[in-house]
PDB file of C-alpha atoms and ligand atoms in Angstrom:
ATOM      1  CA  MET C   1       0.166   0.017   0.048  1.00  0.00           C
ATOM      2  CA  ARG C   2       1.199   3.617  -0.740  1.00  0.00           C
ATOM      3  CA  HIS C   3       0.185   6.566   1.187  1.00  0.00           C
ATOM      4  CA  GLN C   4      -1.015   9.893  -0.436  1.00  0.00           C
ATOM      5  CA  ASP C   5       2.411  11.263  -0.938  1.00  0.00           C
ATOM      6  CA  GLY C   6       3.755   7.850  -2.235  1.00  0.00           C
ATOM      7  CA  SER C   7       4.955   6.483   1.121  1.00  0.00           C
ATOM      8  CA  ALA C   8       5.491   2.723   0.720  1.00  0.00           C
ATOM      9  CA  GLY C   9       6.399   1.513   4.096  1.00  0.00           C
ATOM     10  CA  ASP C  10       4.419   1.405   7.507  1.00  0.00           C
ATOM     11  CA  ALA C  11       5.175   5.160   8.359  1.00  0.00           C
ATOM     12  CA  ASP C  12       3.516   7.968   6.402  1.00  0.00           C
ATOM     13  CA  TYR C  13       6.204  10.481   5.827  1.00  0.00           C
ATOM     14  CA  GLY C  14       3.540  12.874   4.192  1.00  0.00           C
ATOM     15  CA  ARG C  15       2.297  13.162   7.816  1.00  0.00           C
ATOM     16  CA  ILE C  16       5.638  13.003   9.921  1.00  0.00           C
ATOM     17  CA  GLY C  17       8.400  13.733   7.378  1.00  0.00           C
ATOM     18  CA  GLN C  18       8.036  17.491   7.118  1.00  0.00           C
ATOM     19  CA  SER C  19      10.885  18.239   9.757  1.00  0.00           C
ATOM     20  CA  TYR C  20      12.782  14.970   9.070  1.00  0.00           C
ATOM     21  CA  SER C  21      15.810  16.478   7.488  1.00  0.00           C
ATOM     22  CA  ALA C  22      16.021  19.176  10.344  1.00  0.00           C
ATOM     23  CA  TYR C  23      16.697  16.415  13.001  1.00  0.00           C
ATOM     24  CA  ARG C  24      18.046  13.675  10.902  1.00  0.00           C
ATOM     25  CA  GLN C  25      21.145  14.709   9.374  1.00  0.00           C
ATOM     26  CA  PRO C  26      23.854  12.347   8.334  1.00  0.00           C
ATOM     27  CA  ASP C  27      26.418  11.910  11.236  1.00  0.00           C
ATOM     28  CA  PRO C  28      30.045  11.968   9.694  1.00  0.00           C
ATOM     29  CA  ARG C  29      31.369   9.214  11.773  1.00  0.00           C
ATOM     30  CA  ILE C  30      28.629   6.961  10.752  1.00  0.00           C
ATOM     31  CA  ALA C  31      29.047   7.822   7.166  1.00  0.00           C
ATOM     32  CA  ALA C  32      32.671   7.055   7.379  1.00  0.00           C
ATOM     33  CA  MET C  33      31.740   3.466   8.448  1.00  0.00           C
ATOM     34  CA  ILE C  34      29.299   3.176   5.591  1.00  0.00           C
ATOM     35  CA  ALA C  35      31.789   4.569   3.005  1.00  0.00           C
ATOM     36  CA  ASP C  36      34.464   2.191   4.300  1.00  0.00           C
ATOM     37  CA  ALA C  37      31.961  -0.838   3.966  1.00  0.00           C
ATOM     38  CA  LEU C  38      31.161   0.108   0.492  1.00  0.00           C
ATOM     39  CA  GLY C  39      34.936  -0.408  -0.514  1.00  0.00           C
ATOM     40  CA  PRO C  40      36.083   0.890  -3.904  1.00  0.00           C
ATOM     41  CA  ALA C  41      32.405   0.941  -5.377  1.00  0.00           C
ATOM     42  CA  LYS C  42      32.173   3.901  -7.913  1.00  0.00           C
ATOM     43  CA  THR C  43      28.393   3.233  -8.696  1.00  0.00           C
ATOM     44  CA  VAL C  44      26.083   3.017  -5.451  1.00  0.00           C
ATOM     45  CA  LEU C  45      22.275   2.463  -5.177  1.00  0.00           C
ATOM     46  CA  ASN C  46      20.913   4.005  -2.142  1.00  0.00           C
ATOM     47  CA  VAL C  47      17.391   2.224  -1.381  1.00  0.00           C
ATOM     48  CA  GLY C  48      14.864   4.085   0.950  1.00  0.00           C
ATOM     49  CA  ALA C  49      17.130   7.178   0.356  1.00  0.00           C
ATOM     50  CA  GLY C  50      15.069   9.506   2.018  1.00  0.00           C
ATOM     51  CA  ALA C  51      16.457  13.171   2.025  1.00  0.00           C
ATOM     52  CA  GLY C  52      19.946  11.620   1.041  1.00  0.00           C
ATOM     53  CA  SER C  53      21.567  10.944   4.397  1.00  0.00           C
ATOM     54  CA  TYR C  54      24.938   9.135   4.252  1.00  0.00           C
ATOM     55  CA  GLU C  55      25.041   9.274   0.481  1.00  0.00           C
ATOM     56  CA  PRO C  56      28.897   9.490  -0.598  1.00  0.00           C
ATOM     57  CA  ARG C  57      29.777  12.555  -2.340  1.00  0.00           C
ATOM     58  CA  ASP C  58      32.752  10.778  -4.067  1.00  0.00           C
ATOM     59  CA  ARG C  59      30.766   7.995  -6.013  1.00  0.00           C
ATOM     60  CA  GLU C  60      27.890   8.072  -8.584  1.00  0.00           C
ATOM     61  CA  VAL C  61      24.861   7.354  -6.376  1.00  0.00           C
ATOM     62  CA  THR C  62      21.538   6.414  -7.685  1.00  0.00           C
ATOM     63  CA  PRO C  63      18.916   7.058  -5.103  1.00  0.00           C
ATOM     64  CA  VAL C  64      15.439   5.462  -4.724  1.00  0.00           C
ATOM     65  CA  GLU C  65      12.768   6.905  -2.523  1.00  0.00           C
ATOM     66  CA  PRO C  66       8.878   6.510  -2.697  1.00  0.00           C
ATOM     67  CA  SER C  67       7.775   9.160  -0.683  1.00  0.00           C
ATOM     68  CA  ALA C  68       7.343  12.619  -2.452  1.00  0.00           C
ATOM     69  CA  SER C  69       7.712  14.555   0.723  1.00  0.00           C
ATOM     70  CA  MET C  70      11.154  12.975   1.428  1.00  0.00           C
ATOM     71  CA  ARG C  71      12.146  13.540  -2.100  1.00  0.00           C
ATOM     72  CA  ALA C  72      11.274  17.211  -1.862  1.00  0.00           C
ATOM     73  CA  GLN C  73      13.717  17.313   1.026  1.00  0.00           C
ATOM     74  CA  ARG C  74      16.800  16.232  -0.886  1.00  0.00           C
ATOM     75  CA  PRO C  75      19.203  19.039  -1.271  1.00  0.00           C
ATOM     76  CA  ALA C  76      20.081  20.396  -4.731  1.00  0.00           C
ATOM     77  CA  HIS C  77      23.539  19.072  -4.718  1.00  0.00           C
ATOM     78  CA  LEU C  78      22.322  15.520  -4.557  1.00  0.00           C
ATOM     79  CA  ALA C  79      20.940  13.395  -7.345  1.00  0.00           C
ATOM     80  CA  PRO C  80      17.225  13.394  -7.463  1.00  0.00           C
ATOM     81  CA  ALA C  81      15.577  10.197  -6.070  1.00  0.00           C
ATOM     82  CA  ILE C  82      13.721   7.581  -8.496  1.00  0.00           C
ATOM     83  CA  ASP C  83      10.096   7.114  -7.358  1.00  0.00           C
ATOM     84  CA  ALA C  84      10.365   3.552  -6.591  1.00  0.00           C
ATOM     85  CA  THR C  85      10.153   0.812  -4.029  1.00  0.00           C
ATOM     86  CA  ALA C  86      12.913  -1.698  -2.805  1.00  0.00           C
ATOM     87  CA  GLU C  87      10.418  -4.497  -3.755  1.00  0.00           C
ATOM     88  CA  HIS C  88      10.409  -3.601  -7.478  1.00  0.00           C
ATOM     89  CA  LEU C  89      13.608  -1.888  -8.453  1.00  0.00           C
ATOM     90  CA  PRO C  90      13.686  -0.732 -12.050  1.00  0.00           C
ATOM     91  CA  PHE C  91      17.235  -1.843 -12.865  1.00  0.00           C
ATOM     92  CA  ALA C  92      18.934  -4.825 -14.711  1.00  0.00           C
ATOM     93  CA  ASP C  93      20.701  -7.590 -12.836  1.00  0.00           C
ATOM     94  CA  ASP C  94      24.276  -6.410 -11.452  1.00  0.00           C
ATOM     95  CA  SER C  95      23.831  -2.925 -12.446  1.00  0.00           C
ATOM     96  CA  PHE C  96      25.553  -1.308  -9.468  1.00  0.00           C
ATOM     97  CA  ASP C  97      29.102  -1.955  -7.776  1.00  0.00           C
ATOM     98  CA  ALA C  98      27.496  -1.567  -4.254  1.00  0.00           C
ATOM     99  CA  ALA C  99      24.065  -0.763  -2.434  1.00  0.00           C
ATOM    100  CA  MET C 100      23.273   0.771   0.680  1.00  0.00           C
ATOM    101  CA  ALA C 101      20.043   1.291   2.783  1.00  0.00           C
ATOM    102  CA  SER C 102      20.040   3.280   5.997  1.00  0.00           C
ATOM    103  CA  PHE C 103      17.154   3.229   8.442  1.00  0.00           C
ATOM    104  CA  THR C 104      14.979   1.860   6.120  1.00  0.00           C
ATOM    105  CA  ILE C 105      14.667  -1.844   5.814  1.00  0.00           C
ATOM    106  CA  HIS C 106      12.096  -2.163   8.981  1.00  0.00           C
ATOM    107  CA  GLN C 107       9.608  -0.196   6.892  1.00  0.00           C
ATOM    108  CA  TRP C 108       9.648  -2.210   3.731  1.00  0.00           C
ATOM    109  CA  ALA C 109       6.058  -3.962   3.218  1.00  0.00           C
ATOM    110  CA  ASP C 110       7.880  -7.230   1.989  1.00  0.00           C
ATOM    111  CA  LEU C 111      11.282  -7.306   3.282  1.00  0.00           C
ATOM    112  CA  ALA C 112      12.285 -10.678   1.674  1.00  0.00           C
ATOM    113  CA  ALA C 113      11.343  -9.246  -1.937  1.00  0.00           C
ATOM    114  CA  GLY C 114      13.043  -6.147  -1.176  1.00  0.00           C
ATOM    115  CA  LEU C 115      16.268  -7.551  -0.182  1.00  0.00           C
ATOM    116  CA  LYS C 116      16.154  -9.983  -2.811  1.00  0.00           C
ATOM    117  CA  GLU C 117      15.822  -7.245  -5.450  1.00  0.00           C
ATOM    118  CA  VAL C 118      18.635  -5.171  -3.937  1.00  0.00           C
ATOM    119  CA  ARG C 119      21.040  -8.239  -4.104  1.00  0.00           C
ATOM    120  CA  ARG C 120      19.923  -8.814  -7.709  1.00  0.00           C
ATOM    121  CA  VAL C 121      20.788  -5.469  -9.001  1.00  0.00           C
ATOM    122  CA  THR C 122      24.360  -5.196  -7.148  1.00  0.00           C
ATOM    123  CA  ARG C 123      27.317  -6.870  -7.975  1.00  0.00           C
ATOM    124  CA  GLY C 124      29.418  -6.064  -4.792  1.00  0.00           C
ATOM    125  CA  PRO C 125      28.646  -4.956  -1.189  1.00  0.00           C
ATOM    126  CA  VAL C 126      25.181  -4.567   0.181  1.00  0.00           C
ATOM    127  CA  VAL C 127      25.466  -2.166   3.055  1.00  0.00           C
ATOM    128  CA  ILE C 128      22.573  -1.822   5.569  1.00  0.00           C
ATOM    129  CA  LEU C 129      22.529   0.387   8.476  1.00  0.00           C
ATOM    130  CA  THR C 130      19.654  -0.717  10.810  1.00  0.00           C
ATOM    131  CA  CYS C 131      19.067  -1.948  14.560  1.00  0.00           C
ATOM    132  CA  ASP C 132      18.964  -5.222  16.284  1.00  0.00           C
ATOM    133  CA  PRO C 133      15.461  -5.885  17.722  1.00  0.00           C
ATOM    134  CA  ASN C 134      16.828  -7.881  20.688  1.00  0.00           C
ATOM    135  CA  GLU C 135      18.792  -4.820  21.823  1.00  0.00           C
ATOM    136  CA  VAL C 136      16.410  -2.019  21.086  1.00  0.00           C
ATOM    137  CA  GLU C 137      14.623  -2.180  24.502  1.00  0.00           C
ATOM    138  CA  ALA C 138      17.751  -2.152  26.492  1.00  0.00           C
ATOM    139  CA  PHE C 139      18.017   1.659  25.970  1.00  0.00           C
ATOM    140  CA  TRP C 140      16.762   3.854  28.994  1.00  0.00           C
ATOM    141  CA  LEU C 141      13.884   5.370  26.883  1.00  0.00           C
ATOM    142  CA  ASN C 142      12.317   2.081  27.792  1.00  0.00           C
ATOM    143  CA  ASP C 143      11.382   3.375  31.133  1.00  0.00           C
ATOM    144  CA  TYR C 144       9.419   6.281  29.633  1.00  0.00           C
ATOM    145  CA  ALA C 145       8.227   5.182  26.543  1.00  0.00           C
ATOM    146  CA  PRO C 146       8.110   1.357  26.427  1.00  0.00           C
ATOM    147  CA  LYS C 147       5.491   1.203  23.524  1.00  0.00           C
ATOM    148  CA  VAL C 148       7.817   3.128  21.330  1.00  0.00           C
ATOM    149  CA  LEU C 149      10.611   0.755  21.869  1.00  0.00           C
ATOM    150  CA  ALA C 150       8.338  -2.150  21.787  1.00  0.00           C
ATOM    151  CA  THR C 151       7.115  -0.835  18.337  1.00  0.00           C
ATOM    152  CA  GLU C 152      10.648  -0.379  17.063  1.00  0.00           C
ATOM    153  CA  ALA C 153      11.594  -4.014  18.201  1.00  0.00           C
ATOM    154  CA  ARG C 154       8.438  -5.375  16.496  1.00  0.00           C
ATOM    155  CA  ARG C 155       9.478  -3.513  13.331  1.00  0.00           C
ATOM    156  CA  TYR C 156      13.310  -4.118  12.911  1.00  0.00           C
ATOM    157  CA  PRO C 157      13.743  -7.417  11.299  1.00  0.00           C
ATOM    158  CA  SER C 158      16.135 -10.042  12.946  1.00  0.00           C
ATOM    159  CA  PHE C 159      19.481 -10.112  11.621  1.00  0.00           C
ATOM    160  CA  ASP C 160      18.825 -13.856  10.514  1.00  0.00           C
ATOM    161  CA  LYS C 161      15.960 -12.614   8.353  1.00  0.00           C
ATOM    162  CA  VAL C 162      18.132  -9.979   6.666  1.00  0.00           C
ATOM    163  CA  ALA C 163      20.781 -12.716   5.793  1.00  0.00           C
ATOM    164  CA  ASP C 164      17.817 -14.955   4.553  1.00  0.00           C
ATOM    165  CA  GLY C 165      16.537 -12.230   2.159  1.00  0.00           C
ATOM    166  CA  LEU C 166      19.856 -11.382   0.927  1.00  0.00           C
ATOM    167  CA  GLY C 167      20.544 -14.993   0.517  1.00  0.00           C
ATOM    168  CA  THR C 168      24.223 -14.358   1.759  1.00  0.00           C
ATOM    169  CA  PRO C 169      25.872 -14.623   5.030  1.00  0.00           C
ATOM    170  CA  ILE C 170      26.204 -11.103   6.786  1.00  0.00           C
ATOM    171  CA  GLU C 171      29.073  -9.309   8.651  1.00  0.00           C
ATOM    172  CA  ARG C 172      27.533  -7.476  11.355  1.00  0.00           C
ATOM    173  CA  ILE C 173      29.576  -4.507  12.633  1.00  0.00           C
ATOM    174  CA  ALA C 174      28.435  -2.610  15.904  1.00  0.00           C
ATOM    175  CA  VAL C 175      28.225   1.322  15.282  1.00  0.00           C
ATOM    176  CA  PRO C 176      29.017   3.296  18.369  1.00  0.00           C
ATOM    177  CA  VAL C 177      26.684   6.308  18.493  1.00  0.00           C
ATOM    178  CA  PRO C 178      28.844   9.431  19.120  1.00  0.00           C
ATOM    179  CA  PHE C 179      27.768  11.752  22.081  1.00  0.00           C
ATOM    180  CA  ASP C 180      26.890  14.704  19.598  1.00  0.00           C
ATOM    181  CA  CYS C 181      25.582  12.454  16.985  1.00  0.00           C
ATOM    182  CA  HIS C 182      24.074  14.589  14.257  1.00  0.00           C
ATOM    183  CA  ASP C 183      21.481  11.820  13.135  1.00  0.00           C
ATOM    184  CA  GLY C 184      18.494  12.175  15.660  1.00  0.00           C
ATOM    185  CA  PHE C 185      17.301   8.835  16.050  1.00  0.00           C
ATOM    186  CA  ASN C 186      16.080   7.789  19.582  1.00  0.00           C
ATOM    187  CA  GLU C 187      19.594   6.497  20.905  1.00  0.00           C
ATOM    188  CA  ALA C 188      21.329   9.396  19.539  1.00  0.00           C
ATOM    189  CA  TYR C 189      20.036  11.288  22.383  1.00  0.00           C
ATOM    190  CA  TYR C 190      21.432   8.820  24.947  1.00  0.00           C
ATOM    191  CA  GLY C 191      23.252  11.410  26.964  1.00  0.00           C
ATOM    192  CA  ARG C 192      21.117  14.499  25.884  1.00  0.00           C
ATOM    193  CA  PRO C 193      17.604  13.401  27.136  1.00  0.00           C
ATOM    194  CA  GLU C 194      16.320  16.945  27.212  1.00  0.00           C
ATOM    195  CA  ARG C 195      16.302  16.893  23.332  1.00  0.00           C
ATOM    196  CA  LEU C 196      13.735  14.229  23.414  1.00  0.00           C
ATOM    197  CA  LEU C 197      11.378  16.878  24.886  1.00  0.00           C
ATOM    198  CA  GLU C 198      11.068  18.633  21.628  1.00  0.00           C
ATOM    199  CA  PRO C 199       8.044  17.322  19.597  1.00  0.00           C
ATOM    200  CA  ALA C 200       9.754  17.602  16.286  1.00  0.00           C
ATOM    201  CA  ALA C 201      12.633  15.415  17.630  1.00  0.00           C
ATOM    202  CA  ARG C 202      10.284  12.625  18.550  1.00  0.00           C
ATOM    203  CA  LEU C 203       8.261  13.053  15.114  1.00  0.00           C
ATOM    204  CA  SER C 204      11.598  12.453  13.155  1.00  0.00           C
ATOM    205  CA  CYS C 205      11.650   9.068  14.898  1.00  0.00           C
ATOM    206  CA  SER C 206       8.800   7.174  13.007  1.00  0.00           C
ATOM    207  CA  ALA C 207       8.107   4.809  16.108  1.00  0.00           C
ATOM    208  CA  TRP C 208       6.768   7.742  18.008  1.00  0.00           C
ATOM    209  CA  SER C 209       3.943   8.090  15.346  1.00  0.00           C
ATOM    210  CA  PHE C 210       2.844   4.573  16.416  1.00  0.00           C
ATOM    211  CA  ILE C 211       1.574   5.558  19.759  1.00  0.00           C
ATOM    212  CA  THR C 212      -1.308   7.951  20.850  1.00  0.00           C
ATOM    213  CA  PRO C 213      -0.718  11.560  21.558  1.00  0.00           C
ATOM    214  CA  ASP C 214      -1.889  10.837  25.116  1.00  0.00           C
ATOM    215  CA  GLU C 215       0.736   7.985  25.539  1.00  0.00           C
ATOM    216  CA  ALA C 216       3.416  10.231  24.066  1.00  0.00           C
ATOM    217  CA  ASN C 217       2.468  13.142  26.367  1.00  0.00           C
ATOM    218  CA  ALA C 218       2.759  10.828  29.500  1.00  0.00           C
ATOM    219  CA  ALA C 219       5.902   9.618  28.507  1.00  0.00           C
ATOM    220  CA  VAL C 220       7.472  13.003  27.973  1.00  0.00           C
ATOM    221  CA  ALA C 221       5.786  14.282  31.271  1.00  0.00           C
ATOM    222  CA  GLN C 222       7.450  11.706  33.236  1.00  0.00           C
ATOM    223  CA  LEU C 223      10.868  12.297  31.526  1.00  0.00           C
ATOM    224  CA  ALA C 224      10.483  15.894  32.228  1.00  0.00           C
ATOM    225  CA  ALA C 225       9.449  15.318  35.755  1.00  0.00           C
ATOM    226  CA  ASP C 226      12.628  13.094  36.248  1.00  0.00           C
ATOM    227  CA  LEU C 227      15.058  15.501  34.478  1.00  0.00           C
ATOM    228  CA  LYS C 228      13.698  18.152  37.056  1.00  0.00           C
ATOM    229  CA  SER C 229      13.934  16.031  40.106  1.00  0.00           C
ATOM    230  CA  GLY C 230      17.351  14.842  39.218  1.00  0.00           C
ATOM    231  CA  ALA C 231      15.954  11.213  39.184  1.00  0.00           C
ATOM    232  CA  TRP C 232      17.031  10.568  35.558  1.00  0.00           C
ATOM    233  CA  ASP C 233      20.658  11.765  36.503  1.00  0.00           C
ATOM    234  CA  ALA C 234      20.713   9.593  39.589  1.00  0.00           C
ATOM    235  CA  LYS C 235      20.229   6.508  37.395  1.00  0.00           C
ATOM    236  CA  TYR C 236      21.593   7.495  34.057  1.00  0.00           C
ATOM    237  CA  GLY C 237      23.648  10.732  34.632  1.00  0.00           C
ATOM    238  CA  ALA C 238      26.832   9.111  33.721  1.00  0.00           C
ATOM    239  CA  LEU C 239      25.764   8.880  30.109  1.00  0.00           C
ATOM    240  CA  ARG C 240      26.124  12.745  29.892  1.00  0.00           C
ATOM    241  CA  HIS C 241      29.973  11.869  29.981  1.00  0.00           C
ATOM    242  CA  GLN C 242      30.310   9.051  27.990  1.00  0.00           C
ATOM    243  CA  PRO C 243      31.910   9.701  24.340  1.00  0.00           C
ATOM    244  CA  THR C 244      30.184   6.989  22.566  1.00  0.00           C
ATOM    245  CA  TYR C 245      27.135   4.617  23.185  1.00  0.00           C
ATOM    246  CA  LEU C 246      27.142   1.007  21.989  1.00  0.00           C
ATOM    247  CA  GLY C 247      23.349   0.374  21.752  1.00  0.00           C
ATOM    248  CA  SER C 248      21.244  -1.552  19.071  1.00  0.00           C
ATOM    249  CA  LEU C 249      22.952   0.182  15.804  1.00  0.00           C
ATOM    250  CA  TYR C 250      24.743  -2.114  13.414  1.00  0.00           C
ATOM    251  CA  LEU C 251      26.029  -2.148   9.781  1.00  0.00           C
ATOM    252  CA  LEU C 252      25.251  -5.425   8.118  1.00  0.00           C
ATOM    253  CA  VAL C 253      27.259  -6.066   5.040  1.00  0.00           C
ATOM    254  CA  SER C 254      26.570  -8.879   2.437  1.00  0.00           C
ATOM    255  CA  GLN C 255      28.928  -9.842  -0.213  1.00  0.00           C
ATOM    256  CA  ARG C 256      28.000 -11.453  -3.286  1.00  0.00           C
ATOM    257  CA  GLN C 257      28.491 -15.380  -3.175  1.00  0.00           C
ATOM    258  CA  GLY C 258      30.180 -17.339  -5.862  1.00  0.00           C
TER     259      GLY C 258
HETATM  260  C1  SAM S   1      13.627   6.830   8.396  1.00  0.00           C
HETATM  261  S1  SAM S   1      13.846   7.016   6.684  1.00  0.00           S
HETATM  262  C2  SAM S   1      15.620   6.867   6.215  1.00  0.00           C
HETATM  263  C3  SAM S   1      16.068   7.710   5.160  1.00  0.00           C
HETATM  264  C4  SAM S   1      17.270   7.631   4.750  1.00  0.00           C
HETATM  265  N1  SAM S   1      17.821   6.501   4.316  1.00  0.00           N
HETATM  266  C5  SAM S   1      18.092   8.241   5.988  1.00  0.00           C
HETATM  267  O1  SAM S   1      18.903   7.525   6.527  1.00  0.00           O
HETATM  268  O2  SAM S   1      17.940   9.322   6.650  1.00  0.00           O
HETATM  269  C6  SAM S   1      13.053   5.461   5.906  1.00  0.00           C
HETATM  270  C7  SAM S   1      12.867   5.767   4.437  1.00  0.00           C
HETATM  271  O3  SAM S   1      12.570   4.518   3.911  1.00  0.00           O
HETATM  272  C8  SAM S   1      11.463   4.763   2.813  1.00  0.00           C
HETATM  273  N2  SAM S   1      10.970   3.548   2.507  1.00  0.00           N
HETATM  274  C9  SAM S   1       9.809   3.001   3.080  1.00  0.00           C
HETATM  275  N3  SAM S   1       9.178   1.905   2.715  1.00  0.00           N
HETATM  276  C10 SAM S   1      10.256   1.676   1.679  1.00  0.00           C
HETATM  277  C11 SAM S   1      10.174   0.749   0.437  1.00  0.00           C
HETATM  278  N4  SAM S   1       9.247  -0.334   0.373  1.00  0.00           N
HETATM  279  N5  SAM S   1      11.077   0.917  -0.356  1.00  0.00           N
HETATM  280  C12 SAM S   1      12.022   1.820  -0.502  1.00  0.00           C
HETATM  281  N6  SAM S   1      12.148   2.782   0.446  1.00  0.00           N
HETATM  282  C13 SAM S   1      11.089   2.766   1.529  1.00  0.00           C
HETATM  283  C14 SAM S   1      10.668   5.849   3.425  1.00  0.00           C
HETATM  284  O4  SAM S   1       9.860   6.336   2.379  1.00  0.00           O
HETATM  285  C15 SAM S   1      11.830   6.775   4.021  1.00  0.00           C
HETATM  286  O5  SAM S   1      12.169   7.856   3.292  1.00  0.00           O
END
């Protein structure tokens, strides 16, 4: 199913995506890990490309993005995105040296079909930035918004499913989240909890759109109260001085077999 703006996943970016690029800037340290995993590839397919985060500037990138509101947020210096979905990629077999997909596979309507397509059109590595559903709920936000993290844990596919869909083994590389991470996913605020009090910061993490406004308000009120009383700092204050956080974020890398 596609939403009015063309969104093809389980989140409607026509509704929640307006301020996405203000809060979801690519983080240069994560970008460097992706660039490294892409290897020497000259041509790169970016599936679920959104506003262009993590697209390398020194390669020829072909972005694919079904949501019109996300395509409209792509800066002018990046290639315009093709309106298509992972499940039906309009390219011949082996068209690209490498492919990437960041924070998107959990939204695809048919994960297995999408991964098979990405593998089909890619000669070299397929590099996926995603979260391990088994580790999502270990984050402190679970004390405040358990439904948000339960939603994320339910949406993110297991790494076994990703390997099955690609039809290859996958290398899993833990991605340390920097303290001042430029990309505002929930764990990016591990040591800056006040940022999650901003409505637009929450809206830029699509899992928040799966709970009711009352549930979100209750979670935020509790967090605000604990920040004011010092209860959050008593439990988690050490995170304010921790340079990186190893949470649920991983790079999964598949190499072509045979
Ligand atoms: C959280 S955004 C990530 C965007 C970008 N890759 C980034 O890292 O900022 C997820 C993107 O996946 C796209 N998407 C959802 N379902 C898709 C599908 N079936 N095929 C391709 N892209 C899809 C959404 O439209 C959205 O732009």
